[in-house]
């Protein structure tokens, strides 16, 4: 819990800001909310696609720290930071060149929602390198079991964004662009603090191409896993957009809550990843198995509590994000699916962290891709022509979580995950 609680704050800060952002923008109108859903979905897709910068770095740094090599763990952070900066510039350039076509594609064609999404994305993507540098910083600090500093760094940036967002959107009159600017400024604060932390370690700052390439190669399984996952969410958003503006707005509200709750539950995964990495780095597999059992139970209990809370607040939360009755009605429909999946998701996310800490990312890649191809994608795609609407999309998401649950339980019950250690190189 001493690892999970600080991780909870760090993981929840960004999606909590996005929830507030959604509420602020939602009161601008349905078009602005839809634009945020389109533009924010694309930027979130890129960040989630590259989250191996945090999770892959944690596993490598934890293995080194468990073996008593703190300097090596910090070196992993330095090289991950260089990789993050490079990939961030690629993401920034990509969105500046393709923001228009992608937002129109996701919004179902040209129109006010696509234009609003493009406007938001062009500004918000300026923070992509900063966001990825922060992911790398989180990774190596988790690996050495220092989670209090990331709490301070992330809260500082989020607080700046939270203050600026409503001020820039309304009194300053910047509207949706104000939301994007607030996002970038907050990310700059957080990234600067992570860079200062690694500079104080007196590490060698020189980029080592071989080490950077090694990190990129080792992260390929997590990258492929994240790619399929994010493509699935983009397809779901596209189906929601074609169902209607109200459906897209409700999908944005429910999806931001899903991501927020997923990262809250993922706090156990971060703790498990760090502890499993340390245990296996020190040659203690029995300790790793005990950790797996413990975090699965905590995930299940917390997920159940979250489900009860969501159902109790079903009539209260959706209206906080929008005053459009059509959007609220669609959000109330999705709410049942959102609540029902939480206990299952609690176990899935916790055991994901266990397997990542053990370096068993190849299995996670295959399981996630298989679950998306068999469950999430087919139901999302069929929801359009069969007129299932958001109920079909969210049934697919529930099936996706259920298939992953079965897969991780089978894996952790065996011994092969203990025999798949993450390889680290000097």
Coordinates of C-alpha atoms in Angstrom, one line a residue:
X1 CA 0.0 0.0 0.0
X2 CA 3.0 2.4 0.6
X3 CA 3.7 2.0 -3.1
X4 CA 0.1 1.8 -4.4
X5 CA -1.2 5.0 -2.7
X6 CA 1.3 7.4 -4.2
X7 CA 0.9 5.6 -7.5
X8 CA -2.8 6.2 -7.2
X9 CA -2.3 9.9 -6.9
X10 CA 0.0 10.0 -9.9
X11 CA -2.1 7.8 -12.1
X12 CA -5.4 9.6 -11.2
X13 CA -4.1 13.2 -11.6
X14 CA -4.1 13.3 -15.4
X15 CA -7.5 11.6 -16.0
X16 CA -9.0 13.6 -13.1
X17 CA -7.8 16.8 -14.9
X18 CA -9.4 15.4 -18.1
X19 CA -12.7 14.8 -16.3
X20 CA -12.7 18.4 -15.0
X21 CA -11.7 19.6 -18.5
X22 CA -14.6 17.6 -20.0
X23 CA -17.0 19.2 -17.5
X24 CA -15.7 22.7 -18.3
X25 CA -15.8 22.2 -22.1
X26 CA -19.1 20.4 -21.9
X27 CA -20.8 23.6 -20.7
X28 CA -19.6 25.3 -23.9
X29 CA -22.0 23.1 -25.8
X30 CA -22.3 19.7 -27.5
X31 CA -20.1 20.7 -30.5
X32 CA -17.2 21.6 -28.2
X33 CA -17.6 18.4 -26.1
X34 CA -17.6 16.4 -29.3
X35 CA -14.5 18.2 -30.5
X36 CA -12.8 17.4 -27.2
X37 CA -13.8 13.8 -27.6
X38 CA -12.3 13.6 -31.1
X39 CA -9.1 15.6 -30.5
X40 CA -8.6 14.3 -27.0
X41 CA -9.2 10.7 -28.2
X42 CA -6.4 11.0 -30.7
X43 CA -3.9 12.5 -28.3
X44 CA -4.8 9.9 -25.6
X45 CA -4.3 7.3 -28.3
X46 CA -0.7 8.4 -28.9
X47 CA 0.1 8.7 -25.2
X48 CA -1.3 5.2 -24.4
X49 CA 0.4 3.8 -27.4
X50 CA 3.7 4.9 -26.0
X51 CA 3.1 4.1 -22.4
X52 CA 5.8 1.5 -22.5
X53 CA 8.1 4.4 -21.7
X54 CA 6.7 4.2 -18.2
X55 CA 5.9 0.5 -17.8
X56 CA 8.8 -0.9 -19.7
X57 CA 11.2 1.4 -17.9
X58 CA 9.8 0.5 -14.5
X59 CA 10.4 -3.2 -15.1
X60 CA 14.0 -2.7 -16.3
X61 CA 14.8 -0.2 -13.5
X62 CA 13.2 -2.4 -10.8
X63 CA 15.2 -5.4 -11.9
X64 CA 18.4 -3.5 -11.7
X65 CA 17.4 -1.9 -8.3
X66 CA 16.5 -5.4 -7.0
X67 CA 20.0 -6.6 -7.9
X68 CA 21.5 -3.6 -5.9
X69 CA 22.4 -1.5 -9.0
X70 CA 20.7 1.9 -8.4
X71 CA 23.1 3.6 -10.8
X72 CA 22.0 1.2 -13.5
X73 CA 18.4 1.9 -12.7
X74 CA 18.9 5.6 -13.1
X75 CA 20.8 5.0 -16.4
X76 CA 17.7 3.3 -17.7
X77 CA 15.8 6.5 -16.9
X78 CA 18.2 8.7 -18.7
X79 CA 18.0 6.6 -21.9
X80 CA 14.3 6.3 -21.6
X81 CA 14.1 10.1 -21.4
X82 CA 16.1 10.5 -24.6
X83 CA 13.8 8.0 -26.3
X84 CA 10.7 9.9 -24.9
X85 CA 11.9 13.2 -26.3
X86 CA 12.6 11.7 -29.7
X87 CA 9.2 10.0 -29.9
X88 CA 7.5 13.1 -28.6
X89 CA 8.8 15.1 -31.5
X90 CA 7.6 12.5 -33.9
X91 CA 4.1 12.6 -32.4
X92 CA 4.0 16.4 -32.5
X93 CA 5.0 16.5 -36.1
X94 CA 2.6 13.7 -37.0
X95 CA -0.4 15.5 -35.5
X96 CA 0.6 18.9 -37.0
X97 CA 0.5 17.3 -40.4
X98 CA -2.5 15.1 -40.1
X99 CA -4.8 16.7 -37.5
X100 CA -7.4 17.7 -40.1
X101 CA -7.8 14.3 -41.9
X102 CA -7.8 12.3 -38.7
X103 CA -10.3 14.4 -36.8
X104 CA -12.6 14.4 -39.9
X105 CA -12.2 10.6 -40.1
X106 CA -13.0 10.1 -36.4
X107 CA -15.9 12.6 -36.4
X108 CA -17.5 10.9 -39.4
X109 CA -16.8 13.7 -41.9
X110 CA -16.3 17.4 -42.1
X111 CA -18.3 19.6 -39.9
X112 CA -18.3 21.7 -36.7
X113 CA -17.2 18.8 -34.4
X114 CA -14.3 17.9 -36.7
X115 CA -13.2 21.5 -36.9
X116 CA -13.3 21.9 -33.1
X117 CA -11.3 18.7 -32.7
X118 CA -8.7 19.8 -35.1
X119 CA -8.3 23.1 -33.4
X120 CA -7.9 21.5 -30.0
X121 CA -5.5 18.8 -31.2
X122 CA -3.1 21.2 -33.0
X123 CA -2.5 23.1 -29.8
X124 CA -2.6 20.2 -27.3
X125 CA -0.1 18.1 -29.4
X126 CA 2.6 20.7 -28.6
X127 CA 2.8 19.1 -25.2
X128 CA 3.4 15.6 -26.6
X129 CA 7.2 15.6 -26.0
X130 CA 6.6 16.9 -22.4
X131 CA 4.0 14.2 -21.7
X132 CA 6.3 11.4 -22.9
X133 CA 9.3 12.7 -20.9
X134 CA 7.1 12.6 -17.8
X135 CA 6.2 9.0 -18.6
X136 CA 9.8 8.0 -18.7
X137 CA 10.5 9.9 -15.4
X138 CA 7.7 8.0 -13.7
X139 CA 9.1 4.8 -15.0
X140 CA 12.6 4.9 -13.5
X141 CA 11.4 6.5 -10.2
X142 CA 8.8 3.7 -9.7
X143 CA 11.6 1.2 -10.4
X144 CA 13.7 2.4 -7.5
X145 CA 10.6 2.5 -5.3
X146 CA 10.5 6.3 -5.1
X147 CA 6.9 7.3 -5.7
X148 CA 6.5 10.4 -3.5
X149 CA 8.5 12.6 -5.8
X150 CA 6.3 11.8 -8.8
X151 CA 3.3 12.7 -6.7
X152 CA 4.6 16.2 -6.1
X153 CA 5.6 16.6 -9.8
X154 CA 2.3 15.5 -11.3
X155 CA 0.2 17.4 -8.7
X156 CA 2.1 20.6 -9.5
X157 CA 1.4 20.3 -13.2
X158 CA -2.2 19.2 -12.7
X159 CA -2.9 22.1 -10.3
X160 CA -1.6 24.6 -12.9
X161 CA -3.8 23.0 -15.5
X162 CA -6.8 22.9 -13.2
X163 CA -6.5 26.6 -12.4
X164 CA -5.8 27.7 -16.0
X165 CA -8.4 25.7 -17.8
X166 CA -11.6 27.4 -16.6
X167 CA -9.9 30.8 -16.7
X168 CA -8.7 30.5 -20.3
X169 CA -11.9 28.9 -21.5
X170 CA -14.3 31.5 -20.0
X171 CA -12.9 34.8 -18.7
X172 CA -10.1 34.9 -21.3
X173 CA -12.6 33.9 -24.0
X174 CA -10.4 31.3 -25.6
X175 CA -13.0 28.6 -25.6
X176 CA -11.8 25.1 -26.5
X177 CA -8.3 26.4 -27.4
X178 CA -8.0 27.5 -23.7
X179 CA -8.5 23.9 -22.6
X180 CA -5.6 22.8 -24.9
X181 CA -3.3 25.6 -23.7
X182 CA -3.9 24.8 -20.1
X183 CA -3.0 21.1 -20.8
X184 CA 0.3 22.1 -22.4
X185 CA 1.4 24.5 -19.6
X186 CA 0.7 21.9 -16.9
X187 CA 2.7 19.2 -18.9
X188 CA 5.6 21.6 -19.1
X189 CA 5.7 22.1 -15.3
X190 CA 5.6 18.3 -14.7
X191 CA 8.2 17.4 -17.3
X192 CA 10.6 20.1 -16.0
X193 CA 10.4 18.7 -12.5
X194 CA 11.1 15.1 -13.7
X195 CA 14.1 16.4 -15.7
X196 CA 15.4 18.2 -12.6
X197 CA 15.1 15.0 -10.6
X198 CA 17.2 12.9 -13.0
X199 CA 19.8 15.7 -13.3
X200 CA 20.3 15.6 -9.5
X201 CA 21.3 11.9 -9.7
X202 CA 24.7 12.9 -11.4
X203 CA 24.0 10.3 -14.1
X204 CA 25.7 10.3 -17.5
X205 CA 23.4 12.3 -19.7
X206 CA 24.9 11.2 -23.0
X207 CA 22.5 9.4 -25.2
X208 CA 23.6 5.8 -26.0
X209 CA 22.0 4.7 -29.2
X210 CA 22.5 1.0 -28.5
X211 CA 20.7 1.4 -25.1
X212 CA 17.9 3.5 -26.6
X213 CA 17.5 0.9 -29.3
X214 CA 17.5 -1.9 -26.8
X215 CA 14.7 -0.2 -24.8
X216 CA 12.7 0.3 -28.0
X217 CA 13.1 -3.3 -29.0
X218 CA 12.2 -4.6 -25.6
X219 CA 9.1 -2.3 -25.6
X220 CA 7.9 -3.7 -28.9
X221 CA 5.4 -6.1 -27.3
X222 CA 4.0 -3.4 -25.1
X223 CA 3.8 -1.1 -28.1
X224 CA 1.9 -3.7 -30.2
X225 CA -0.4 -4.4 -27.3
X226 CA -1.1 -0.7 -26.8
X227 CA -1.5 -0.1 -30.5
X228 CA -4.3 -2.7 -30.9
X229 CA -5.9 -1.5 -27.7
X230 CA -6.0 2.1 -28.9
X231 CA -7.2 1.2 -32.4
X232 CA -10.1 -0.5 -30.7
X233 CA -11.0 2.6 -28.7
X234 CA -10.7 4.7 -31.8
X235 CA -13.0 2.4 -33.7
X236 CA -15.5 2.6 -30.8
X237 CA -15.3 6.4 -30.8
X238 CA -15.9 6.4 -34.6
X239 CA -18.9 4.2 -34.2
X240 CA -20.2 6.5 -31.5
X241 CA -19.6 9.6 -33.6
X242 CA -21.7 8.1 -36.5
X243 CA -24.5 7.2 -34.1
X244 CA -25.0 10.9 -33.4
X245 CA -23.6 13.9 -31.5
X246 CA -25.4 13.0 -28.3
X247 CA -24.0 9.4 -28.4
X248 CA -20.5 10.8 -29.0
X249 CA -20.7 13.2 -26.1
X250 CA -22.0 10.4 -23.8
X251 CA -19.3 8.1 -25.0
X252 CA -16.7 10.8 -24.2
X253 CA -18.0 11.2 -20.6
X254 CA -18.2 7.5 -19.9
X255 CA -14.8 6.7 -21.6
X256 CA -13.0 9.4 -19.6
X257 CA -14.5 7.9 -16.4
X258 CA -13.4 4.4 -17.6
X259 CA -9.9 5.6 -18.2
X260 CA -9.9 7.4 -14.8
X261 CA -11.1 4.4 -12.9
X262 CA -8.7 2.1 -14.9
X263 CA -5.7 4.1 -13.7
X264 CA -7.1 4.2 -10.2
X265 CA -7.2 0.4 -10.2
X266 CA -3.9 0.4 -11.9
X267 CA -2.2 1.7 -8.7
X268 CA -2.1 -1.9 -7.6
X269 CA -0.4 -2.8 -10.9
X270 CA 2.3 -0.2 -10.4
X271 CA 3.0 -1.6 -6.9
X272 CA 3.0 -5.1 -8.1
X273 CA 5.3 -4.3 -11.1
X274 CA 7.8 -2.7 -8.8
X275 CA 7.7 -5.5 -6.1
X276 CA 7.7 -8.3 -8.6
X277 CA 10.7 -6.8 -10.5
X278 CA 12.6 -6.4 -7.2
X279 CA 11.7 -9.9 -6.1
X280 CA 12.8 -11.5 -9.3
X281 CA 15.9 -9.3 -9.6
X282 CA 16.9 -10.6 -6.1
X283 CA 16.0 -14.2 -7.0
X284 CA 12.9 -14.5 -4.8
X285 CA 10.1 -16.0 -7.0
X286 CA 8.0 -17.1 -4.1
X287 CA 7.7 -13.5 -3.0
X288 CA 6.6 -12.6 -6.5
X289 CA 3.8 -15.2 -6.4
X290 CA 2.6 -13.9 -3.0
X291 CA 2.5 -10.4 -4.4
X292 CA 0.4 -11.6 -7.3
X293 CA -2.2 -13.1 -5.0
X294 CA -2.4 -10.1 -2.8
X295 CA -2.9 -7.5 -5.6
X296 CA -5.5 -9.6 -7.3
X297 CA -7.6 -9.6 -4.1
X298 CA -7.1 -5.9 -3.6
X299 CA -8.1 -5.3 -7.2
X300 CA -11.2 -7.3 -6.9
X301 CA -12.3 -5.7 -3.6
X302 CA -11.6 -2.1 -4.9
X303 CA -13.4 -2.8 -8.2
X304 CA -16.5 -4.0 -6.4
X305 CA -16.5 -0.9 -4.2
X306 CA -16.1 1.3 -7.2
X307 CA -19.1 -0.4 -9.0
X308 CA -21.3 0.2 -6.0
X309 CA -20.3 3.8 -5.8
X310 CA -21.0 4.3 -9.6
X311 CA -24.5 2.9 -9.3
X312 CA -25.2 5.0 -6.2
X313 CA -24.2 8.1 -8.1
X314 CA -25.8 7.2 -11.4
X315 CA -28.3 10.1 -11.3
X316 CA -25.8 12.6 -10.0
X317 CA -22.6 12.4 -12.0
X318 CA -23.7 12.5 -15.7
X319 CA -25.4 15.9 -15.4
X320 CA -22.2 17.4 -14.0
X321 CA -20.6 17.0 -17.4
X322 CA -23.4 18.4 -19.6
X323 CA -26.8 20.0 -19.5
X324 CA -27.9 18.4 -22.8
X325 CA -30.7 16.0 -21.9
X326 CA -30.0 13.8 -24.9
X327 CA -26.3 13.3 -23.8
X328 CA -27.4 12.6 -20.2
X329 CA -29.9 10.0 -21.4
X330 CA -27.2 8.2 -23.4
X331 CA -24.7 8.4 -20.5
X332 CA -27.2 6.8 -18.1
X333 CA -27.5 3.9 -20.6
X334 CA -23.8 3.4 -20.6
X335 CA -23.5 3.7 -16.8
X336 CA -24.7 0.1 -16.2
X337 CA -21.9 -1.3 -18.4
X338 CA -19.3 1.0 -16.8
X339 CA -20.2 -0.2 -13.3
X340 CA -20.6 -3.9 -14.1
X341 CA -17.0 -4.2 -15.5
X342 CA -15.2 -2.6 -12.5
X343 CA -14.7 -5.8 -10.3
X344 CA -13.4 -7.7 -13.3
X345 CA -11.2 -4.8 -14.4
X346 CA -9.7 -4.5 -10.9
X347 CA -8.3 -8.0 -11.1
X348 CA -7.2 -7.7 -14.8
X349 CA -5.2 -4.5 -14.3
X350 CA -3.6 -5.7 -11.1
X351 CA -2.4 -9.0 -12.7
X352 CA -1.3 -7.0 -15.8
X353 CA 1.2 -5.3 -13.5
X354 CA 2.4 -8.6 -12.1
X355 CA 3.2 -10.0 -15.6
X356 CA 4.8 -6.7 -16.7
X357 CA 7.1 -6.8 -13.6
X358 CA 8.0 -10.4 -14.5
X359 CA 8.8 -9.3 -18.0
X360 CA 6.1 -11.6 -19.4
X361 CA 5.0 -8.9 -21.9
X362 CA 4.9 -11.3 -24.9
X363 CA 2.0 -13.1 -23.3
X364 CA 0.2 -9.8 -22.4
X365 CA 0.6 -8.7 -26.0
X366 CA -0.9 -11.9 -27.4
X367 CA -3.7 -11.9 -24.9
X368 CA -4.7 -8.3 -25.4
X369 CA -4.6 -8.5 -29.2
X370 CA -6.7 -11.8 -29.1
X371 CA -9.3 -10.3 -26.8
X372 CA -9.6 -7.2 -28.9
X373 CA -9.9 -9.1 -32.2
X374 CA -12.4 -11.6 -30.7
X375 CA -14.4 -9.4 -28.5
X376 CA -14.1 -5.6 -28.6
X377 CA -13.6 -4.9 -32.3
X378 CA -16.3 -7.2 -33.8
X379 CA -19.1 -5.9 -31.5
X380 CA -18.0 -2.3 -32.0
X381 CA -18.1 -2.6 -35.7
X382 CA -21.4 -4.4 -35.7
X383 CA -23.0 -1.8 -33.6
X384 CA -23.3 0.6 -36.5
X385 CA -25.0 -1.5 -39.2
X386 CA -27.1 -3.4 -36.6
X387 CA -28.1 -0.1 -34.9
X388 CA -27.0 -1.3 -31.4
X389 CA -25.6 2.1 -30.6
X390 CA -23.6 2.6 -27.4
X391 CA -25.0 -0.6 -25.9
X392 CA -23.2 -2.6 -28.5
X393 CA -19.9 -0.7 -28.2
X394 CA -19.9 -1.1 -24.4
X395 CA -20.9 -4.7 -24.5
X396 CA -17.8 -5.2 -26.6
X397 CA -15.7 -3.5 -24.0
X398 CA -17.1 -5.7 -21.3
X399 CA -16.3 -8.8 -23.3
X400 CA -12.8 -7.5 -23.9
X401 CA -12.2 -7.2 -20.1
X402 CA -13.7 -10.6 -19.5
X403 CA -11.5 -12.4 -22.0
X404 CA -8.4 -10.7 -20.6
X405 CA -9.5 -11.7 -17.1
X406 CA -9.6 -15.4 -18.0
X407 CA -6.2 -15.2 -19.7
X408 CA -4.3 -13.5 -16.9
X409 CA -5.8 -15.9 -14.3
X410 CA -4.7 -18.9 -16.2
X411 CA -1.2 -17.5 -16.7
X412 CA -0.6 -16.5 -13.1
X413 CA -1.9 -19.8 -11.8
X414 CA 1.0 -21.5 -13.6
X415 CA 4.8 -21.1 -13.4
X416 CA 5.8 -19.9 -16.9
X417 CA 5.5 -16.2 -16.0
X418 CA 8.2 -16.7 -13.3
X419 CA 10.5 -18.0 -15.9
X420 CA 10.2 -15.0 -18.3
X421 CA 12.5 -12.3 -16.7
X422 CA 13.0 -9.0 -18.4
X423 CA 16.5 -8.8 -19.8
X424 CA 18.4 -5.6 -19.0
X425 CA 21.7 -4.6 -20.6
X426 CA 24.4 -2.2 -19.6

